[in-house]
C-alpha cells in the first residue's frame, strides 16, 4: 500500500470489507508474480497505468477498494476505499474476489473473471468511457463467435 493513493474515509464499508481487503492485500504479491506470465486478453494492454476503483458487491452491500496498475499490469497502491482520481471502475461480486484470492494463479483467475463477464470494466470520463465501451463491445462479439 502506498500513501500516495488518494482515498476517502471508510466508515461506509460493510463489516466484511476489512477481512476481504486484508486477504486481497496478501494476494497482491502472488498476482504480481504471475501477471507477466499470462495474456490478460483483449483488455490486457489497456489496463497498464490505470487507476482503479474496484467495487465489490455482496447482496445489498458494497465495498470499494482502489489500486493502480503499473506499466506491467502489476497492482500497486492498493487501498481500502475509492480513489478521487480513478480512470476505471471494475465491478464484481464478493464470490468472484474470493475465488481470485484463493486461486493458485490469481492473475489467470482475474483474466478468466474478466473474460467471463464476472468482472466488468468501465472507463471514467468521456475518453476512457468511449474506449472501454468499444473494448467491451469487441470482447462481447469475440465471445459470441467463440474467439475467446
PDB file of C-alpha atoms in Angstrom:
ATOM      1  CA  UNK A   1       0.000   0.000   0.000  1.00  0.00           C
ATOM      2  CA  UNK A   2       1.291   3.469  -0.774  1.00  0.00           C
ATOM      3  CA  UNK A   3       0.471   6.700   0.979  1.00  0.00           C
ATOM      4  CA  UNK A   4       0.274   8.268  -2.487  1.00  0.00           C
ATOM      5  CA  UNK A   5      -3.067   6.601  -3.256  1.00  0.00           C
ATOM      6  CA  UNK A   6      -5.841   9.141  -2.705  1.00  0.00           C
ATOM      7  CA  UNK A   7      -8.755   7.679  -0.765  1.00  0.00           C
ATOM      8  CA  UNK A   8     -11.686   8.721   1.385  1.00  0.00           C
ATOM      9  CA  UNK A   9     -12.897   7.690   4.835  1.00  0.00           C
ATOM     10  CA  UNK A  10     -14.004   4.082   5.189  1.00  0.00           C
ATOM     11  CA  UNK A  11     -16.906   4.385   7.628  1.00  0.00           C
ATOM     12  CA  UNK A  12     -19.373   3.276   4.945  1.00  0.00           C
ATOM     13  CA  UNK A  13     -17.642  -0.046   4.164  1.00  0.00           C
ATOM     14  CA  UNK A  14     -19.553  -3.217   5.158  1.00  0.00           C
ATOM     15  CA  UNK A  15     -18.352  -5.325   8.095  1.00  0.00           C
ATOM     16  CA  UNK A  16     -16.806  -7.963   5.804  1.00  0.00           C
ATOM     17  CA  UNK A  17     -14.727  -5.448   3.826  1.00  0.00           C
ATOM     18  CA  UNK A  18     -11.757  -5.256   6.235  1.00  0.00           C
ATOM     19  CA  UNK A  19     -11.157  -9.026   6.147  1.00  0.00           C
ATOM     20  CA  UNK A  20     -11.575  -9.150   2.360  1.00  0.00           C
ATOM     21  CA  UNK A  21      -9.173  -6.228   1.981  1.00  0.00           C
ATOM     22  CA  UNK A  22      -6.549  -7.935   4.178  1.00  0.00           C
ATOM     23  CA  UNK A  23      -6.842 -11.117   2.128  1.00  0.00           C
ATOM     24  CA  UNK A  24      -6.671  -9.146  -1.120  1.00  0.00           C
ATOM     25  CA  UNK A  25      -3.561  -7.362   0.121  1.00  0.00           C
ATOM     26  CA  UNK A  26      -1.989 -10.754   0.862  1.00  0.00           C
ATOM     27  CA  UNK A  27      -2.776 -11.970  -2.676  1.00  0.00           C
ATOM     28  CA  UNK A  28      -1.194  -8.998  -4.485  1.00  0.00           C
ATOM     29  CA  UNK A  29       2.373 -10.360  -4.357  1.00  0.00           C
ATOM     30  CA  UNK A  30       1.273 -13.672  -5.899  1.00  0.00           C
ATOM     31  CA  UNK A  31      -0.784 -11.842  -8.565  1.00  0.00           C
ATOM     32  CA  UNK A  32       2.133  -9.556  -9.399  1.00  0.00           C
ATOM     33  CA  UNK A  33       4.499 -12.522  -9.632  1.00  0.00           C
ATOM     34  CA  UNK A  34       2.260 -14.222 -12.196  1.00  0.00           C
ATOM     35  CA  UNK A  35       0.818 -11.396 -14.282  1.00  0.00           C
ATOM     36  CA  UNK A  36       3.793 -11.160 -16.665  1.00  0.00           C
ATOM     37  CA  UNK A  37       3.446 -14.888 -17.455  1.00  0.00           C
ATOM     38  CA  UNK A  38      -0.106 -14.757 -18.805  1.00  0.00           C
ATOM     39  CA  UNK A  39      -2.054 -12.994 -21.520  1.00  0.00           C
ATOM     40  CA  UNK A  40      -4.713 -10.821 -19.871  1.00  0.00           C
ATOM     41  CA  UNK A  41      -6.818 -10.976 -23.013  1.00  0.00           C
ATOM     42  CA  UNK A  42      -8.401  -8.235 -25.088  1.00  0.00           C
ATOM     43  CA  UNK A  43      -8.261  -5.609 -22.346  1.00  0.00           C
ATOM     44  CA  UNK A  44      -4.803  -6.506 -21.020  1.00  0.00           C
ATOM     45  CA  UNK A  45      -2.784  -3.845 -22.828  1.00  0.00           C
ATOM     46  CA  UNK A  46      -5.353  -1.207 -21.919  1.00  0.00           C
ATOM     47  CA  UNK A  47      -5.086  -1.792 -18.156  1.00  0.00           C
ATOM     48  CA  UNK A  48      -1.499  -0.552 -17.871  1.00  0.00           C
ATOM     49  CA  UNK A  49      -1.117   2.622 -15.795  1.00  0.00           C
ATOM     50  CA  UNK A  50      -4.822   2.867 -14.979  1.00  0.00           C
ATOM     51  CA  UNK A  51      -6.171   3.994 -11.581  1.00  0.00           C
ATOM     52  CA  UNK A  52      -8.995   1.715 -10.496  1.00  0.00           C
ATOM     53  CA  UNK A  53     -11.970   1.858  -8.151  1.00  0.00           C
ATOM     54  CA  UNK A  54     -12.864  -1.796  -7.547  1.00  0.00           C
ATOM     55  CA  UNK A  55     -16.499  -2.204  -6.437  1.00  0.00           C
ATOM     56  CA  UNK A  56     -17.381  -5.491  -4.769  1.00  0.00           C
ATOM     57  CA  UNK A  57     -20.998  -6.345  -4.016  1.00  0.00           C
ATOM     58  CA  UNK A  58     -22.476  -8.897  -1.640  1.00  0.00           C
ATOM     59  CA  UNK A  59     -26.240  -8.750  -1.585  1.00  0.00           C
ATOM     60  CA  UNK A  60     -27.201  -5.140  -0.970  1.00  0.00           C
ATOM     61  CA  UNK A  61     -23.790  -4.197   0.466  1.00  0.00           C
ATOM     62  CA  UNK A  62     -20.839  -2.825  -1.475  1.00  0.00           C
ATOM     63  CA  UNK A  63     -17.163  -2.466  -0.582  1.00  0.00           C
ATOM     64  CA  UNK A  64     -14.767  -0.351  -2.613  1.00  0.00           C
ATOM     65  CA  UNK A  65     -11.029  -0.896  -2.847  1.00  0.00           C
ATOM     66  CA  UNK A  66      -8.716   1.052  -5.106  1.00  0.00           C
ATOM     67  CA  UNK A  67      -5.390   0.426  -6.752  1.00  0.00           C
ATOM     68  CA  UNK A  68      -3.171   1.431  -9.626  1.00  0.00           C
ATOM     69  CA  UNK A  69      -1.978  -0.874 -12.373  1.00  0.00           C
ATOM     70  CA  UNK A  70       1.639  -0.163 -13.273  1.00  0.00           C
ATOM     71  CA  UNK A  71       3.029  -0.348 -16.816  1.00  0.00           C
ATOM     72  CA  UNK A  72       3.361  -4.132 -16.465  1.00  0.00           C
ATOM     73  CA  UNK A  73      -0.195  -4.629 -15.129  1.00  0.00           C
ATOM     74  CA  UNK A  74       1.026  -5.215 -11.584  1.00  0.00           C
ATOM     75  CA  UNK A  75      -1.194  -3.996  -8.757  1.00  0.00           C
ATOM     76  CA  UNK A  76       0.256  -1.074  -6.787  1.00  0.00           C
ATOM     77  CA  UNK A  77      -1.135   1.458  -4.310  1.00  0.00           C
ATOM     78  CA  UNK A  78      -3.840  -0.923  -3.026  1.00  0.00           C
ATOM     79  CA  UNK A  79      -6.044   0.928  -0.561  1.00  0.00           C
ATOM     80  CA  UNK A  80      -9.441   0.451   1.083  1.00  0.00           C
ATOM     81  CA  UNK A  81     -11.939   2.933  -0.315  1.00  0.00           C
ATOM     82  CA  UNK A  82     -12.222   4.739  -3.644  1.00  0.00           C
ATOM     83  CA  UNK A  83      -9.640   6.938  -5.346  1.00  0.00           C
ATOM     84  CA  UNK A  84     -10.540  10.511  -6.196  1.00  0.00           C
ATOM     85  CA  UNK A  85      -8.533  10.226  -9.428  1.00  0.00           C
ATOM     86  CA  UNK A  86      -9.825   6.880 -10.772  1.00  0.00           C
ATOM     87  CA  UNK A  87      -9.690   6.311 -14.528  1.00  0.00           C
ATOM     88  CA  UNK A  88     -11.504   2.934 -14.409  1.00  0.00           C
ATOM     89  CA  UNK A  89     -14.230   1.242 -12.415  1.00  0.00           C
ATOM     90  CA  UNK A  90     -14.205  -2.534 -12.069  1.00  0.00           C
ATOM     91  CA  UNK A  91     -17.308  -4.185 -10.642  1.00  0.00           C
ATOM     92  CA  UNK A  92     -17.797  -7.723  -9.388  1.00  0.00           C
ATOM     93  CA  UNK A  93     -19.233  -9.722  -6.533  1.00  0.00           C
ATOM     94  CA  UNK A  94     -17.614 -10.950  -3.357  1.00  0.00           C
ATOM     95  CA  UNK A  95     -17.653 -14.589  -4.522  1.00  0.00           C
ATOM     96  CA  UNK A  96     -15.555 -13.702  -7.584  1.00  0.00           C
ATOM     97  CA  UNK A  97     -12.992 -11.834  -5.468  1.00  0.00           C
ATOM     98  CA  UNK A  98     -12.842 -14.781  -3.040  1.00  0.00           C
ATOM     99  CA  UNK A  99     -12.127 -17.090  -5.993  1.00  0.00           C
ATOM    100  CA  UNK A 100      -9.323 -14.858  -7.260  1.00  0.00           C
ATOM    101  CA  UNK A 101      -7.777 -14.626  -3.784  1.00  0.00           C
ATOM    102  CA  UNK A 102      -7.860 -18.417  -3.344  1.00  0.00           C
ATOM    103  CA  UNK A 103      -6.594 -19.259  -6.851  1.00  0.00           C
ATOM    104  CA  UNK A 104      -3.125 -20.734  -7.359  1.00  0.00           C
ATOM    105  CA  UNK A 105      -2.645 -18.119 -10.083  1.00  0.00           C
ATOM    106  CA  UNK A 106      -4.688 -15.017  -9.199  1.00  0.00           C
ATOM    107  CA  UNK A 107      -3.650 -13.250 -12.419  1.00  0.00           C
ATOM    108  CA  UNK A 108      -5.142 -16.071 -14.522  1.00  0.00           C
ATOM    109  CA  UNK A 109      -8.247 -16.116 -12.300  1.00  0.00           C
ATOM    110  CA  UNK A 110      -8.619 -12.338 -12.796  1.00  0.00           C
ATOM    111  CA  UNK A 111      -8.289 -12.711 -16.577  1.00  0.00           C
ATOM    112  CA  UNK A 112     -10.857 -15.512 -16.625  1.00  0.00           C
ATOM    113  CA  UNK A 113     -13.281 -13.471 -14.499  1.00  0.00           C
ATOM    114  CA  UNK A 114     -12.987 -10.554 -16.952  1.00  0.00           C
ATOM    115  CA  UNK A 115     -13.451 -12.849 -19.960  1.00  0.00           C
ATOM    116  CA  UNK A 116     -16.478 -14.489 -18.324  1.00  0.00           C
ATOM    117  CA  UNK A 117     -18.041 -11.085 -17.520  1.00  0.00           C
ATOM    118  CA  UNK A 118     -17.765 -11.788 -13.791  1.00  0.00           C
ATOM    119  CA  UNK A 119     -15.739  -8.562 -13.603  1.00  0.00           C
ATOM    120  CA  UNK A 120     -16.954  -5.638 -15.689  1.00  0.00           C
ATOM    121  CA  UNK A 121     -14.723  -2.706 -16.561  1.00  0.00           C
ATOM    122  CA  UNK A 122     -15.877   0.787 -17.473  1.00  0.00           C
ATOM    123  CA  UNK A 123     -13.952   3.960 -18.093  1.00  0.00           C
ATOM    124  CA  UNK A 124     -14.235   7.139 -16.044  1.00  0.00           C
ATOM    125  CA  UNK A 125     -14.560  10.315 -18.112  1.00  0.00           C
ATOM    126  CA  UNK A 126     -15.524  10.797 -21.741  1.00  0.00           C
ATOM    127  CA  UNK A 127     -12.414   9.396 -23.456  1.00  0.00           C
ATOM    128  CA  UNK A 128     -11.995   6.388 -21.167  1.00  0.00           C
ATOM    129  CA  UNK A 129     -15.747   5.779 -21.249  1.00  0.00           C
ATOM    130  CA  UNK A 130     -15.774   5.541 -25.043  1.00  0.00           C
ATOM    131  CA  UNK A 131     -12.565   3.475 -25.094  1.00  0.00           C
ATOM    132  CA  UNK A 132     -13.876   0.894 -22.622  1.00  0.00           C
ATOM    133  CA  UNK A 133     -17.296   0.768 -24.283  1.00  0.00           C
ATOM    134  CA  UNK A 134     -15.543  -0.161 -27.538  1.00  0.00           C
ATOM    135  CA  UNK A 135     -13.320  -2.741 -25.803  1.00  0.00           C
ATOM    136  CA  UNK A 136     -16.381  -4.300 -24.168  1.00  0.00           C
ATOM    137  CA  UNK A 137     -18.259  -4.483 -27.491  1.00  0.00           C
ATOM    138  CA  UNK A 138     -15.275  -6.188 -29.158  1.00  0.00           C
ATOM    139  CA  UNK A 139     -14.936  -8.596 -26.222  1.00  0.00           C
ATOM    140  CA  UNK A 140     -18.646  -9.419 -26.304  1.00  0.00           C
ATOM    141  CA  UNK A 141     -18.519 -10.055 -30.060  1.00  0.00           C
ATOM    142  CA  UNK A 142     -15.461 -12.280 -29.650  1.00  0.00           C
ATOM    143  CA  UNK A 143     -17.325 -14.314 -27.005  1.00  0.00           C
ATOM    144  CA  UNK A 144     -20.364 -14.715 -29.279  1.00  0.00           C
ATOM    145  CA  UNK A 145     -18.149 -16.139 -32.017  1.00  0.00           C
ATOM    146  CA  UNK A 146     -16.106 -18.268 -29.568  1.00  0.00           C
ATOM    147  CA  UNK A 147     -12.927 -16.358 -30.373  1.00  0.00           C
ATOM    148  CA  UNK A 148     -12.035 -16.013 -26.691  1.00  0.00           C
TER     149      UNK A 148
END
